[in-house]
CSV table of N, CA and C in Angstrom, one decimal:
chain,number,residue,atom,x,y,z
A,1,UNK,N,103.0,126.1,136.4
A,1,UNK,CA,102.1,126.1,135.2
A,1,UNK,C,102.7,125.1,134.2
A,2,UNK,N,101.8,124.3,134.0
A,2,UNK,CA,102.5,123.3,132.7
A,2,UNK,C,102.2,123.6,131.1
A,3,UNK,N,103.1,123.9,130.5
A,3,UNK,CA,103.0,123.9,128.6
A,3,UNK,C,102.5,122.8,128.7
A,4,UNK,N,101.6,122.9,127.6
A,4,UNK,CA,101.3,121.8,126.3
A,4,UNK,C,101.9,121.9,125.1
A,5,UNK,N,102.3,120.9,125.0
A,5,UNK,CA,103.2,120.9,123.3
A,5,UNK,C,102.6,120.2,122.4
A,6,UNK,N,102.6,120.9,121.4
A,6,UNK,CA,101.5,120.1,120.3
A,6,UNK,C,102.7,119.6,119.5
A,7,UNK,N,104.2,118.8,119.6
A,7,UNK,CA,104.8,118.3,118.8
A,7,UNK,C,105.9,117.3,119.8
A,8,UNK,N,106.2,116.4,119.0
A,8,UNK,CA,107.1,115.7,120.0
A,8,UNK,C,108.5,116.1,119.8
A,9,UNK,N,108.7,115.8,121.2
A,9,UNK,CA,110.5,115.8,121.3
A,9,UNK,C,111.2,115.2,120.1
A,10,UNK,N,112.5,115.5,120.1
A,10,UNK,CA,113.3,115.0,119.0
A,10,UNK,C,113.8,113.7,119.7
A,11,UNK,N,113.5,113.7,121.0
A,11,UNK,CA,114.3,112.1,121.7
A,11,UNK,C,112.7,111.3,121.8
A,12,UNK,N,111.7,111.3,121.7
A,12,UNK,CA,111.0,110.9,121.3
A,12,UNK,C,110.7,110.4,120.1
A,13,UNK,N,111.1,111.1,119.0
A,13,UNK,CA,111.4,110.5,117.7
A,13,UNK,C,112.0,109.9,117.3
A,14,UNK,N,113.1,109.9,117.8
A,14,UNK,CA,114.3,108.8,117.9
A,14,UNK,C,114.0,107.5,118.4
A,15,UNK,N,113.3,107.5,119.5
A,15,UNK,CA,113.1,106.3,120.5
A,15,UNK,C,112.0,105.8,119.4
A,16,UNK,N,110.9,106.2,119.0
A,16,UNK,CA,110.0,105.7,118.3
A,16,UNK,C,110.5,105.1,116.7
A,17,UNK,N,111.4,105.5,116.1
A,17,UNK,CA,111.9,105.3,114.9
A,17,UNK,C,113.0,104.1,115.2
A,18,UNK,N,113.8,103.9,116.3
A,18,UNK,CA,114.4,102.5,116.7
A,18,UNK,C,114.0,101.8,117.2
A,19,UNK,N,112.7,101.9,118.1
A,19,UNK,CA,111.5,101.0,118.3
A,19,UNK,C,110.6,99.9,116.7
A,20,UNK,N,110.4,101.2,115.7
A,20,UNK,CA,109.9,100.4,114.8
A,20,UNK,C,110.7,99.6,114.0
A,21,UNK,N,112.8,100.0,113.5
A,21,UNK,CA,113.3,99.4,113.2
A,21,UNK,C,114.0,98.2,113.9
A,22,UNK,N,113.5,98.1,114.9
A,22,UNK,CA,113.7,96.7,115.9
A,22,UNK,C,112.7,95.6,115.7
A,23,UNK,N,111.4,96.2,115.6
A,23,UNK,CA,110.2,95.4,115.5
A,23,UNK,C,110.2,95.1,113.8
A,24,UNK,N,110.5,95.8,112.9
A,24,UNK,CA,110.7,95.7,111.4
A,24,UNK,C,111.8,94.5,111.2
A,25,UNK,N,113.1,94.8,112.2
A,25,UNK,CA,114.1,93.6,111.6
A,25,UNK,C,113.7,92.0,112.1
A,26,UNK,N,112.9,92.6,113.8
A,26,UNK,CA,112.4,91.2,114.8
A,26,UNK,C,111.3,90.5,113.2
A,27,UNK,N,110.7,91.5,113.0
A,27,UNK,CA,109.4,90.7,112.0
A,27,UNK,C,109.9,89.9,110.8
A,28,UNK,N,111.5,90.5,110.0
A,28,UNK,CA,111.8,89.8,109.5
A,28,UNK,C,112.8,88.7,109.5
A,29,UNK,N,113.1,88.7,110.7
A,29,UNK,CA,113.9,87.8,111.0
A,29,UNK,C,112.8,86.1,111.3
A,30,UNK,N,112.0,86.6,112.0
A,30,UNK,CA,110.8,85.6,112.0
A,30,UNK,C,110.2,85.0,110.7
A,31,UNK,N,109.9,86.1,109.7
A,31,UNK,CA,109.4,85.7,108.4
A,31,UNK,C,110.4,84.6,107.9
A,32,UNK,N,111.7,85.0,107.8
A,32,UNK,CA,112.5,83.7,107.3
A,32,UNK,C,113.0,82.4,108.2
A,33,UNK,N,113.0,82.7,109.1
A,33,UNK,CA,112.6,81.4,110.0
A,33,UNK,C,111.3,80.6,109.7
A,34,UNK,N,110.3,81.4,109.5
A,34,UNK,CA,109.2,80.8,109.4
A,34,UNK,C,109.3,79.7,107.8
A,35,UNK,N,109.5,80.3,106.9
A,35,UNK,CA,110.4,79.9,105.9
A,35,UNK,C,110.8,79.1,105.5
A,36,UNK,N,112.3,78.9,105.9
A,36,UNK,CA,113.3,78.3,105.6
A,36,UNK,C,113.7,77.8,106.9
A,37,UNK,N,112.9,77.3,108.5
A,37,UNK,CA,113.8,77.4,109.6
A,37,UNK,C,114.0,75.8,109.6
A,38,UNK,N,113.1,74.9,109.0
A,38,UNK,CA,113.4,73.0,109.2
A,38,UNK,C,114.0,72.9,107.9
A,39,UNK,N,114.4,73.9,107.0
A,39,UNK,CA,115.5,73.6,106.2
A,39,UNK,C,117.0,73.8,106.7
A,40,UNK,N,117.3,74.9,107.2
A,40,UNK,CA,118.1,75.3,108.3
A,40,UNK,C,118.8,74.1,109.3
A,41,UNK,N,117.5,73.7,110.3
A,41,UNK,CA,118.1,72.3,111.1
A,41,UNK,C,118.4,71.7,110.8
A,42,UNK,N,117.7,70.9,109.3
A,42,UNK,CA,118.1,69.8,108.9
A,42,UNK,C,119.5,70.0,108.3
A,43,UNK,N,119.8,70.6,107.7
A,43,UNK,CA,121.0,71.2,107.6
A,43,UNK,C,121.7,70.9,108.6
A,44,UNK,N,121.9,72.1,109.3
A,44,UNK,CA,122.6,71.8,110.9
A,44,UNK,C,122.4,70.1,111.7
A,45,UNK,N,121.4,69.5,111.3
A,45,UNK,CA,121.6,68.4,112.0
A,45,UNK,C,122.4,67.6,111.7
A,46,UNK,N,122.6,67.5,109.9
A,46,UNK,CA,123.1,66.4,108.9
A,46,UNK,C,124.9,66.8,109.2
A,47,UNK,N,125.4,68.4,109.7
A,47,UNK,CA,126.5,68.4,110.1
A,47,UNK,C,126.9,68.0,111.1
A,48,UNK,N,125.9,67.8,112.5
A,48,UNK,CA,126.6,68.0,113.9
A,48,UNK,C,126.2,68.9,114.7
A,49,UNK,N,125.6,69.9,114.1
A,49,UNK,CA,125.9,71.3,114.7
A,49,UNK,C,124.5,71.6,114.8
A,50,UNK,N,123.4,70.7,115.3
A,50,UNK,CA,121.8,71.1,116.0
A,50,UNK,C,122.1,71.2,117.3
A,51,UNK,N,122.8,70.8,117.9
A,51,UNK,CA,123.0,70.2,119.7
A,51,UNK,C,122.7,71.9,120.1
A,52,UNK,N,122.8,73.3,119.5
A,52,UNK,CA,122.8,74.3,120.2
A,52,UNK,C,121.3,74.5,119.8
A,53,UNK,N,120.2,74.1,118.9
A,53,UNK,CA,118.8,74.1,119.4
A,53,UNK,C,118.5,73.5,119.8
């Protein structure tokens, strides 16, 4: 006989709350790339140090 649970696991909650703080830091790590990222290169170019993009 299977329960139905009308609430979620606590490892469920977890998993979903480090899922969105993954996708929250991924979004803003992109936002400032988007940004500042051909300020960045050119930077990095003008020292040497683009050869790793």
């Amino acid at each position: 006989m299977m329960q139905d649970h009308a609430y979620a696991s606590p490892r469920t909650i977890l998993v979903l709350a480090a899922a969105a703080m993954a996708a929250a830091l991924i979004g803003l790590g992109l936002a400032g790339w988007l940004d500042s990222g051909a300020r960045m290169f050119m930077t990095l170019a003008e020292a040497g140090l683009a050869w790793c993009f």
